[in-house]
């Protein structure tokens, strides 16, 4: 007896989890300024409390990615308290994100800096982050580098490639058993002439050179217009080199908008390639689904709830593709029938099944409405307004 649509979706949702970024709850902005929100989180405790709300109402966000400089103000010594705070708010610490892009010493790069003392400092920070990961029980260290240059002729691209491989290898060799290093790529910004790890090919080569515990991290906003992201995903899956995602949506560049707000069909196609890989190989893709968004204008917790619910909905739709039928149509180049396998699944209204899953897990059928009714946002707006508005006056100083 074939599984019903509801059974397929429920099974997919039971295994789908997406990790929240601590930085998504804090005041963020663009290089043109920040719009401060009264209830924004300003401490790691507040970030974990807010993330705990998203998980409480959605049931699919049990872990929180943290940023070492921003979330561990006292470095390694603040780890035990942070781990306790995560437990207090019903979440766990997830990926550890080193920060080798905002200190003044990184003006000309971190692992790619021509000054060996800066490269050493960047490596030391990454090694500290690996130690933090061991203390928090995190599996992944997510490495993003802003390194690059703004003007032709000012950086030796090949030498920087070698410095990066040297630094990544040294870091890789200090990974504990079970830990992974996720190498993220980005075509441009903040560097506007060349970025040292600019595309999936460079990240793949860097990860391969670093060692077997290194994989590629695909940030959906880190691609040129028109790039076929799901093709990159299919290649990395086939090479067993896809470590995970930083999900967001974009209209033009690394806009860090709400997942699915611009192109939900692309997210569906990414999930489809992963689920087709699992169907064809019989292997579970060991992928970290993570959010990486800047919630500059919407309410931060509301936007995070929107993101989690959209991710669940698109993953559920992708789970409804009839893979056996699709493979047959592909084999016979029956183009319309093959395409219809995807379009039928994408067009399926899975919201009744999502509501069923939530009921079965004691969750509100409408998580956003339930959060709004909880009064949590009004409370934190009152409690945090003074320090945030003080920050607002400072933001324009
Ligand atoms: C910025 C970068 C990159 C990185 C993130 C968290 O573009 O996506 O992963 O900050 O450090 O969005
Ligand atoms: Mn990212
Ligand atoms: Mn980004």
CSV table of C-alpha atoms and ligand atoms in Angstrom, one decimal:
chain,number,residue,atom,x,y,z
A,1,UNK,CA,0.0,0.0,0.0
A,2,UNK,CA,1.7,3.3,-1.1
A,3,UNK,CA,2.2,5.9,1.7
A,4,UNK,CA,-0.4,8.7,1.6
A,5,UNK,CA,0.6,12.3,1.1
A,6,UNK,CA,0.0,12.9,4.8
A,7,UNK,CA,2.2,10.0,5.8
A,8,UNK,CA,5.0,11.2,3.5
A,9,UNK,CA,4.9,14.7,4.8
A,10,UNK,CA,4.7,13.8,8.5
A,11,UNK,CA,7.7,11.5,8.0
A,12,UNK,CA,9.6,14.3,6.3
A,13,UNK,CA,8.8,16.8,9.0
A,14,UNK,CA,9.8,14.4,11.7
A,15,UNK,CA,13.4,14.5,10.4
A,16,UNK,CA,13.6,18.2,9.3
A,17,UNK,CA,15.3,20.6,11.6
A,18,UNK,CA,16.7,24.1,10.8
A,19,UNK,CA,19.2,25.9,12.9
A,20,UNK,CA,18.7,29.6,13.9
A,21,UNK,CA,21.5,32.2,13.9
A,22,UNK,CA,22.0,34.0,17.1
A,23,UNK,CA,22.9,37.2,15.1
A,24,UNK,CA,19.4,37.1,13.6
A,25,UNK,CA,17.9,38.3,16.9
A,26,UNK,CA,20.2,41.3,17.4
A,27,UNK,CA,20.1,44.7,15.9
A,28,UNK,CA,21.6,44.5,12.4
A,29,UNK,CA,21.5,46.7,9.4
A,30,UNK,CA,23.3,47.6,6.2
A,31,UNK,CA,26.4,49.7,5.6
A,32,UNK,CA,23.9,52.6,5.3
A,33,UNK,CA,22.7,52.2,8.9
A,34,UNK,CA,20.7,50.3,11.4
A,35,UNK,CA,17.0,50.6,12.3
A,36,UNK,CA,17.1,49.7,16.0
A,37,UNK,CA,14.2,47.6,17.3
A,38,UNK,CA,13.1,48.1,21.0
A,39,UNK,CA,12.9,44.4,21.6
A,40,UNK,CA,16.1,43.4,19.8
A,41,UNK,CA,18.4,41.0,21.7
A,42,UNK,CA,21.5,42.6,23.0
A,43,UNK,CA,23.0,39.7,25.0
A,44,UNK,CA,23.6,36.0,24.3
A,45,UNK,CA,21.0,35.3,26.9
A,46,UNK,CA,18.4,37.4,25.1
A,47,UNK,CA,19.3,35.8,21.7
A,48,UNK,CA,18.9,32.3,23.2
A,49,UNK,CA,15.6,33.3,24.9
A,50,UNK,CA,14.3,34.6,21.6
A,51,UNK,CA,15.5,31.6,19.7
A,52,UNK,CA,13.8,29.4,22.3
A,53,UNK,CA,10.5,31.1,21.5
A,54,UNK,CA,10.9,30.2,17.8
A,55,UNK,CA,11.6,26.6,18.7
A,56,UNK,CA,8.7,26.6,21.3
A,57,UNK,CA,6.2,27.6,18.7
A,58,UNK,CA,7.5,25.8,15.6
A,59,UNK,CA,9.1,22.7,17.0
A,60,UNK,CA,11.8,22.5,14.3
A,61,UNK,CA,14.6,24.8,15.5
A,62,UNK,CA,16.3,23.1,18.5
A,63,UNK,CA,19.8,24.5,17.8
A,64,UNK,CA,21.3,28.0,17.6
A,65,UNK,CA,24.5,28.9,15.6
A,66,UNK,CA,26.7,31.3,17.5
A,67,UNK,CA,29.3,33.9,16.6
A,68,UNK,CA,32.4,33.6,18.7
A,69,UNK,CA,33.2,37.3,19.1
A,70,UNK,CA,29.6,38.4,19.5
A,71,UNK,CA,28.3,35.6,21.7
A,72,UNK,CA,31.3,34.7,23.9
A,73,UNK,CA,32.4,38.0,25.2
A,74,UNK,CA,34.9,36.4,27.5
A,75,UNK,CA,36.0,33.8,25.1
A,76,UNK,CA,36.3,30.2,26.2
A,77,UNK,CA,35.6,31.1,29.9
A,78,UNK,CA,32.0,32.2,29.0
A,79,UNK,CA,31.2,28.9,27.3
A,80,UNK,CA,29.7,27.0,30.4
A,81,UNK,CA,27.3,29.8,31.1
A,82,UNK,CA,26.2,30.0,27.5
A,83,UNK,CA,25.6,26.3,27.4
A,84,UNK,CA,23.5,26.6,30.5
A,85,UNK,CA,21.5,29.5,29.1
A,86,UNK,CA,20.7,27.5,26.0
A,87,UNK,CA,19.4,24.7,28.1
A,88,UNK,CA,17.4,27.1,30.2
A,89,UNK,CA,15.6,28.4,27.0
A,90,UNK,CA,15.0,24.9,25.5
A,91,UNK,CA,17.7,25.0,22.8
A,92,UNK,CA,21.2,23.8,22.2
A,93,UNK,CA,24.3,25.5,20.9
A,94,UNK,CA,24.9,24.6,17.2
A,95,UNK,CA,27.5,25.7,14.7
A,96,UNK,CA,30.4,27.8,15.9
A,97,UNK,CA,31.2,30.8,13.7
A,98,UNK,CA,34.6,32.3,14.1
A,99,UNK,CA,34.9,36.0,13.3
A,100,UNK,CA,38.0,36.9,11.3
A,101,UNK,CA,36.5,39.8,9.5
A,102,UNK,CA,35.8,42.8,11.8
A,103,UNK,CA,39.0,43.3,13.9
A,104,UNK,CA,41.2,46.1,12.6
A,105,UNK,CA,44.0,43.7,12.0
A,106,UNK,CA,42.0,42.0,9.3
A,107,UNK,CA,41.9,45.1,7.1
A,108,UNK,CA,44.0,43.3,4.4
A,109,UNK,CA,42.6,39.8,5.2
A,110,UNK,CA,42.9,37.0,7.7
A,111,UNK,CA,44.2,33.7,6.6
A,112,UNK,CA,45.0,35.4,3.2
A,113,UNK,CA,46.8,38.4,4.7
A,114,UNK,CA,50.3,38.9,3.4
A,115,UNK,CA,51.5,39.6,7.0
A,116,UNK,CA,52.2,36.2,8.6
A,117,UNK,CA,51.5,37.5,12.1
A,118,UNK,CA,48.0,38.4,11.1
A,119,UNK,CA,47.6,34.9,9.5
A,120,UNK,CA,48.8,33.4,12.8
A,121,UNK,CA,46.3,35.5,14.8
A,122,UNK,CA,43.4,34.4,12.5
A,123,UNK,CA,44.4,30.8,12.9
A,124,UNK,CA,44.6,31.2,16.7
A,125,UNK,CA,41.1,32.5,16.7
A,126,UNK,CA,39.9,29.6,14.6
A,127,UNK,CA,41.6,27.2,17.0
A,128,UNK,CA,39.9,28.9,19.9
A,129,UNK,CA,36.6,28.4,18.1
A,130,UNK,CA,37.4,24.7,17.7
A,131,UNK,CA,38.0,24.5,21.4
A,132,UNK,CA,34.7,26.3,22.0
A,133,UNK,CA,33.0,23.8,19.8
A,134,UNK,CA,34.4,20.9,21.9
A,135,UNK,CA,33.1,22.6,25.0
A,136,UNK,CA,29.6,23.3,23.6
A,137,UNK,CA,29.4,19.8,22.0
A,138,UNK,CA,29.0,21.4,18.6
A,139,UNK,CA,29.8,19.4,15.5
A,140,UNK,CA,30.4,22.2,13.0
A,141,UNK,CA,32.8,25.1,12.8
A,142,UNK,CA,31.4,27.4,10.0
A,143,UNK,CA,34.2,29.3,8.3
A,144,UNK,CA,33.4,32.4,6.3
A,145,UNK,CA,36.2,34.7,5.2
A,146,UNK,CA,35.7,38.3,4.0
A,147,UNK,CA,39.2,38.1,2.6
A,148,UNK,CA,39.9,39.6,-0.9
A,149,UNK,CA,40.9,42.9,-2.5
A,150,UNK,CA,39.2,45.9,-4.0
A,151,UNK,CA,41.7,46.9,-6.7
A,152,UNK,CA,43.5,45.0,-9.4
A,153,UNK,CA,47.1,44.2,-8.8
A,154,UNK,CA,47.0,44.8,-5.1
A,155,UNK,CA,46.8,41.2,-4.0
A,156,UNK,CA,48.7,38.1,-5.1
A,157,UNK,CA,45.8,35.7,-5.7
A,158,UNK,CA,47.9,32.5,-6.0
A,159,UNK,CA,50.0,33.3,-2.8
A,160,UNK,CA,46.7,33.9,-0.9
A,161,UNK,CA,45.4,30.6,-2.1
A,162,UNK,CA,48.4,28.9,-0.7
A,163,UNK,CA,48.1,30.8,2.6
A,164,UNK,CA,44.5,29.8,2.9
A,165,UNK,CA,45.3,26.1,2.3
A,166,UNK,CA,48.0,26.3,4.9
A,167,UNK,CA,45.7,27.9,7.5
A,168,UNK,CA,42.8,25.6,6.8
A,169,UNK,CA,45.0,22.5,7.0
A,170,UNK,CA,46.4,23.6,10.3
A,171,UNK,CA,42.9,24.2,11.7
A,172,UNK,CA,41.6,20.9,10.2
A,173,UNK,CA,44.3,19.0,12.0
A,174,UNK,CA,43.0,20.3,15.3
A,175,UNK,CA,39.4,19.2,14.8
A,176,UNK,CA,38.2,16.7,17.4
A,177,UNK,CA,36.7,13.4,16.4
A,178,UNK,CA,33.2,14.0,15.0
A,179,UNK,CA,33.8,17.7,14.3
A,180,UNK,CA,33.5,19.2,10.8
A,181,UNK,CA,34.8,22.3,9.2
A,182,UNK,CA,32.4,23.9,6.8
A,183,UNK,CA,34.0,26.2,4.2
A,184,UNK,CA,31.6,28.9,3.0
A,185,UNK,CA,32.1,30.8,-0.3
A,186,UNK,CA,30.8,34.2,-1.4
A,187,UNK,CA,31.5,35.9,-4.8
A,188,UNK,CA,31.9,39.4,-3.4
A,189,UNK,CA,31.2,41.8,-0.5
A,190,UNK,CA,33.0,43.2,1.4
A,191,UNK,CA,35.7,42.7,-1.1
A,192,UNK,CA,34.8,44.1,-4.5
A,193,UNK,CA,37.6,43.1,-6.9
A,194,UNK,CA,38.4,39.5,-5.8
A,195,UNK,CA,37.3,37.3,-2.9
A,196,UNK,CA,39.7,34.5,-2.0
A,197,UNK,CA,36.9,31.9,-1.6
A,198,UNK,CA,34.5,33.2,-4.2
A,199,UNK,CA,32.7,30.2,-5.5
A,200,UNK,CA,31.8,26.6,-4.9
A,201,UNK,CA,34.8,25.3,-6.9
A,202,UNK,CA,37.3,27.2,-4.8
A,203,UNK,CA,35.5,26.1,-1.6
A,204,UNK,CA,35.6,22.5,-2.8
A,205,UNK,CA,39.3,22.7,-3.5
A,206,UNK,CA,40.0,24.4,-0.2
A,207,UNK,CA,37.9,21.8,1.7
A,208,UNK,CA,39.6,18.9,-0.1
A,209,UNK,CA,43.1,20.4,0.6
A,210,UNK,CA,42.2,20.9,4.3
A,211,UNK,CA,41.3,17.3,5.0
A,212,UNK,CA,38.5,14.7,5.2
A,213,UNK,CA,36.5,16.5,7.9
A,214,UNK,CA,36.1,19.6,5.7
A,215,UNK,CA,32.9,20.2,3.6
A,216,UNK,CA,31.4,23.0,1.7
A,217,UNK,CA,28.7,25.4,3.1
A,218,UNK,CA,26.3,26.8,0.6
A,219,UNK,CA,24.8,30.1,1.5
A,220,UNK,CA,21.9,30.6,-0.9
A,221,UNK,CA,22.5,34.4,-1.1
A,222,UNK,CA,26.2,33.8,-2.2
A,223,UNK,CA,25.6,33.3,-5.9
A,224,UNK,CA,25.6,35.5,-9.0
A,225,UNK,CA,22.2,36.2,-10.6
A,226,UNK,CA,20.9,33.2,-12.5
A,227,UNK,CA,23.3,30.7,-11.0
A,228,UNK,CA,21.7,27.3,-10.8
A,229,UNK,CA,22.2,26.6,-7.1
A,230,UNK,CA,20.5,23.2,-7.1
A,231,UNK,CA,23.0,22.1,-9.8
A,232,UNK,CA,25.8,23.0,-7.4
A,233,UNK,CA,24.0,21.2,-4.6
A,234,UNK,CA,23.7,18.0,-6.8
A,235,UNK,CA,27.4,18.1,-7.6
A,236,UNK,CA,28.5,18.6,-4.0
A,237,UNK,CA,26.1,15.8,-2.9
A,238,UNK,CA,27.6,13.5,-5.5
A,239,UNK,CA,31.1,14.4,-4.3
A,240,UNK,CA,30.0,13.8,-0.7
A,241,UNK,CA,31.2,17.4,0.0
A,242,UNK,CA,28.0,19.2,0.9
A,243,UNK,CA,28.2,20.1,4.6
A,244,UNK,CA,25.2,22.4,4.9
A,245,UNK,CA,23.4,25.6,4.0
A,246,UNK,CA,23.0,29.1,5.2
A,247,UNK,CA,19.4,29.8,4.0
A,248,UNK,CA,18.0,33.2,3.1
A,249,UNK,CA,16.5,34.7,0.0
A,250,UNK,CA,17.8,37.4,-2.3
A,251,UNK,CA,16.6,39.6,-5.2
A,252,UNK,CA,20.0,41.0,-6.2
A,253,UNK,CA,23.0,39.9,-4.0
A,254,UNK,CA,23.6,38.7,-0.5
A,255,UNK,CA,20.4,40.5,0.6
A,256,UNK,CA,19.7,38.1,3.5
A,257,UNK,CA,15.9,38.3,3.0
A,258,UNK,CA,13.4,35.9,4.4
A,259,UNK,CA,13.8,32.4,3.0
A,260,UNK,CA,11.3,31.9,0.1
A,261,UNK,CA,10.1,35.5,0.0
A,262,UNK,CA,11.5,36.0,-3.5
A,263,UNK,CA,11.9,32.5,-5.1
A,264,UNK,CA,10.3,29.7,-3.1
A,265,UNK,CA,10.5,27.3,-6.1
A,266,UNK,CA,14.3,27.6,-6.0
A,267,UNK,CA,14.3,26.5,-2.4
A,268,UNK,CA,12.0,23.6,-3.3
A,269,UNK,CA,14.3,22.6,-6.2
A,270,UNK,CA,17.3,22.6,-3.7
A,271,UNK,CA,15.4,20.3,-1.3
A,272,UNK,CA,14.3,18.2,-4.3
A,273,UNK,CA,17.8,17.5,-5.4
A,274,UNK,CA,18.7,16.4,-1.8
A,275,UNK,CA,15.7,14.1,-1.5
A,276,UNK,CA,16.2,12.6,-5.0
A,277,UNK,CA,19.9,11.9,-4.0
A,278,UNK,CA,18.6,10.1,-0.9
A,279,UNK,CA,16.0,8.1,-2.9
A,280,UNK,CA,18.6,7.1,-5.5
A,281,UNK,CA,21.5,6.3,-3.2
A,282,UNK,CA,19.5,5.0,-0.2
A,283,UNK,CA,21.9,7.3,1.9
A,284,UNK,CA,20.7,10.1,4.2
A,285,UNK,CA,22.4,13.3,3.2
A,286,UNK,CA,24.2,14.5,6.4
A,287,UNK,CA,23.4,18.2,5.9
A,288,UNK,CA,23.2,21.1,8.4
A,289,UNK,CA,20.2,23.2,7.5
A,290,UNK,CA,20.9,26.7,8.9
A,291,UNK,CA,19.4,30.1,8.6
A,292,UNK,CA,21.6,33.1,7.9
A,293,UNK,CA,19.5,36.3,7.5
A,294,UNK,CA,19.5,39.9,8.6
A,295,UNK,CA,16.2,40.9,10.1
A,296,UNK,CA,16.5,44.6,9.6
A,297,UNK,CA,12.9,45.7,9.1
A,298,UNK,CA,10.5,42.9,10.2
A,299,UNK,CA,10.1,41.9,13.8
A,300,UNK,CA,13.1,39.5,14.3
A,301,UNK,CA,11.3,36.7,16.1
A,302,UNK,CA,8.3,36.9,13.7
A,303,UNK,CA,10.6,36.7,10.6
A,304,UNK,CA,12.5,33.8,12.1
A,305,UNK,CA,9.1,32.0,12.6
A,306,UNK,CA,8.2,32.8,9.0
A,307,UNK,CA,11.5,31.4,7.9
A,308,UNK,CA,11.1,28.1,9.8
A,309,UNK,CA,7.6,27.6,8.6
A,310,UNK,CA,8.5,28.3,5.0
A,311,UNK,CA,11.4,25.9,5.2
A,312,UNK,CA,9.1,23.1,6.6
A,313,UNK,CA,6.5,23.8,3.9
A,314,UNK,CA,8.9,23.7,1.0
A,315,UNK,CA,10.7,20.6,2.4
A,316,UNK,CA,7.3,18.9,2.7
A,317,UNK,CA,6.4,19.8,-0.8
A,318,UNK,CA,9.7,18.4,-2.1
A,319,UNK,CA,9.1,15.2,-0.2
A,320,UNK,CA,5.9,14.7,-2.3
A,321,UNK,CA,7.8,14.3,-5.6
A,322,UNK,CA,7.2,10.8,-7.0
A,323,UNK,CA,10.9,9.9,-7.4
A,324,UNK,CA,10.4,6.5,-9.1
A,325,UNK,CA,8.0,8.0,-11.6
A,326,UNK,CA,10.4,11.0,-12.2
A,327,UNK,CA,13.4,8.7,-12.8
A,328,UNK,CA,11.4,6.8,-15.4
A,329,UNK,CA,10.3,10.0,-17.2
A,330,UNK,CA,13.9,11.3,-17.1
A,331,UNK,CA,15.2,8.0,-18.5
A,332,UNK,CA,12.8,8.3,-21.4
A,333,UNK,CA,13.3,12.0,-21.8
A,334,UNK,CA,9.5,12.6,-21.3
A,335,UNK,CA,10.1,16.2,-20.5
A,336,UNK,CA,6.6,17.4,-19.7
A,337,UNK,CA,5.9,14.3,-17.5
A,338,UNK,CA,9.2,14.7,-15.7
A,339,UNK,CA,8.6,18.4,-15.1
A,340,UNK,CA,5.1,17.8,-14.0
A,341,UNK,CA,6.4,15.5,-11.2
A,342,UNK,CA,8.0,18.5,-9.7
A,343,UNK,CA,5.2,21.0,-10.5
A,344,UNK,CA,2.5,18.8,-9.0
A,345,UNK,CA,4.4,18.4,-5.8
A,346,UNK,CA,5.2,22.1,-5.6
A,347,UNK,CA,1.6,22.9,-6.2
A,348,UNK,CA,0.3,20.6,-3.5
A,349,UNK,CA,-1.2,22.5,-0.5
A,350,UNK,CA,0.7,20.8,2.4
A,351,UNK,CA,-0.7,23.2,5.0
A,352,UNK,CA,-3.3,20.7,6.3
A,353,UNK,CA,-0.5,18.1,6.8
A,354,UNK,CA,1.7,20.7,8.6
A,355,UNK,CA,-1.2,21.5,10.9
A,356,UNK,CA,-1.6,17.7,11.5
A,357,UNK,CA,2.1,17.4,12.4
A,358,UNK,CA,1.9,20.3,14.8
A,359,UNK,CA,-1.2,18.9,16.5
A,360,UNK,CA,0.6,15.5,16.9
A,361,UNK,CA,3.5,17.3,18.5
A,362,UNK,CA,1.4,19.5,20.8
A,363,UNK,CA,2.3,22.6,18.9
A,364,UNK,CA,0.0,25.5,17.9
A,365,UNK,CA,-1.5,25.0,14.4
A,366,UNK,CA,-0.7,28.6,13.6
A,367,UNK,CA,2.7,29.3,15.3
A,368,UNK,CA,2.9,32.9,14.2
A,369,UNK,CA,-0.6,33.7,15.6
A,370,UNK,CA,0.3,31.8,18.8
A,371,UNK,CA,3.5,33.7,19.3
A,372,UNK,CA,1.7,37.0,18.7
A,373,UNK,CA,-0.9,36.1,21.3
A,374,UNK,CA,1.7,35.1,23.8
A,375,UNK,CA,2.6,38.7,24.7
A,376,UNK,CA,6.4,37.8,24.6
A,377,UNK,CA,7.2,40.5,22.0
A,378,UNK,CA,5.4,43.2,24.0
A,379,UNK,CA,7.2,42.1,27.1
A,380,UNK,CA,10.7,42.2,25.6
A,381,UNK,CA,9.9,45.5,23.9
A,382,UNK,CA,9.2,47.0,27.3
A,383,UNK,CA,12.1,45.4,29.0
A,384,UNK,CA,14.7,46.1,26.4
A,385,UNK,CA,13.5,49.4,25.0
A,386,UNK,CA,15.7,51.6,27.1
A,387,UNK,CA,19.0,50.0,26.2
A,388,UNK,CA,18.1,49.6,22.5
A,389,UNK,CA,16.9,53.2,22.1
A,390,UNK,CA,20.1,54.3,23.8
A,391,UNK,CA,21.9,52.3,21.1
A,392,UNK,CA,19.7,54.0,18.6
A,393,UNK,CA,20.9,57.4,19.6
A,394,UNK,CA,24.4,56.1,19.5
A,395,UNK,CA,23.8,54.6,16.1
A,396,UNK,CA,23.5,58.0,14.6
A,397,UNK,CA,26.3,59.6,16.6
B,1,LIG,C1,27.5,37.4,6.5
B,1,LIG,C2,28.4,36.8,5.4
B,1,LIG,C3,28.3,35.2,5.5
B,1,LIG,C4,28.4,34.7,6.9
B,1,LIG,C5,27.5,35.5,7.9
B,1,LIG,C6,27.7,35.0,9.3
B,1,LIG,O1,27.9,37.2,4.2
B,1,LIG,O2,27.1,34.8,5.0
B,1,LIG,O3,28.1,33.3,6.9
B,1,LIG,O4,27.7,36.9,7.8
B,1,LIG,O5,29.0,35.3,9.7
B,1,LIG,O6,26.2,37.2,6.1
B,2,LIG,MN1,26.4,32.8,5.5
B,3,LIG,MN1,26.1,36.3,3.7
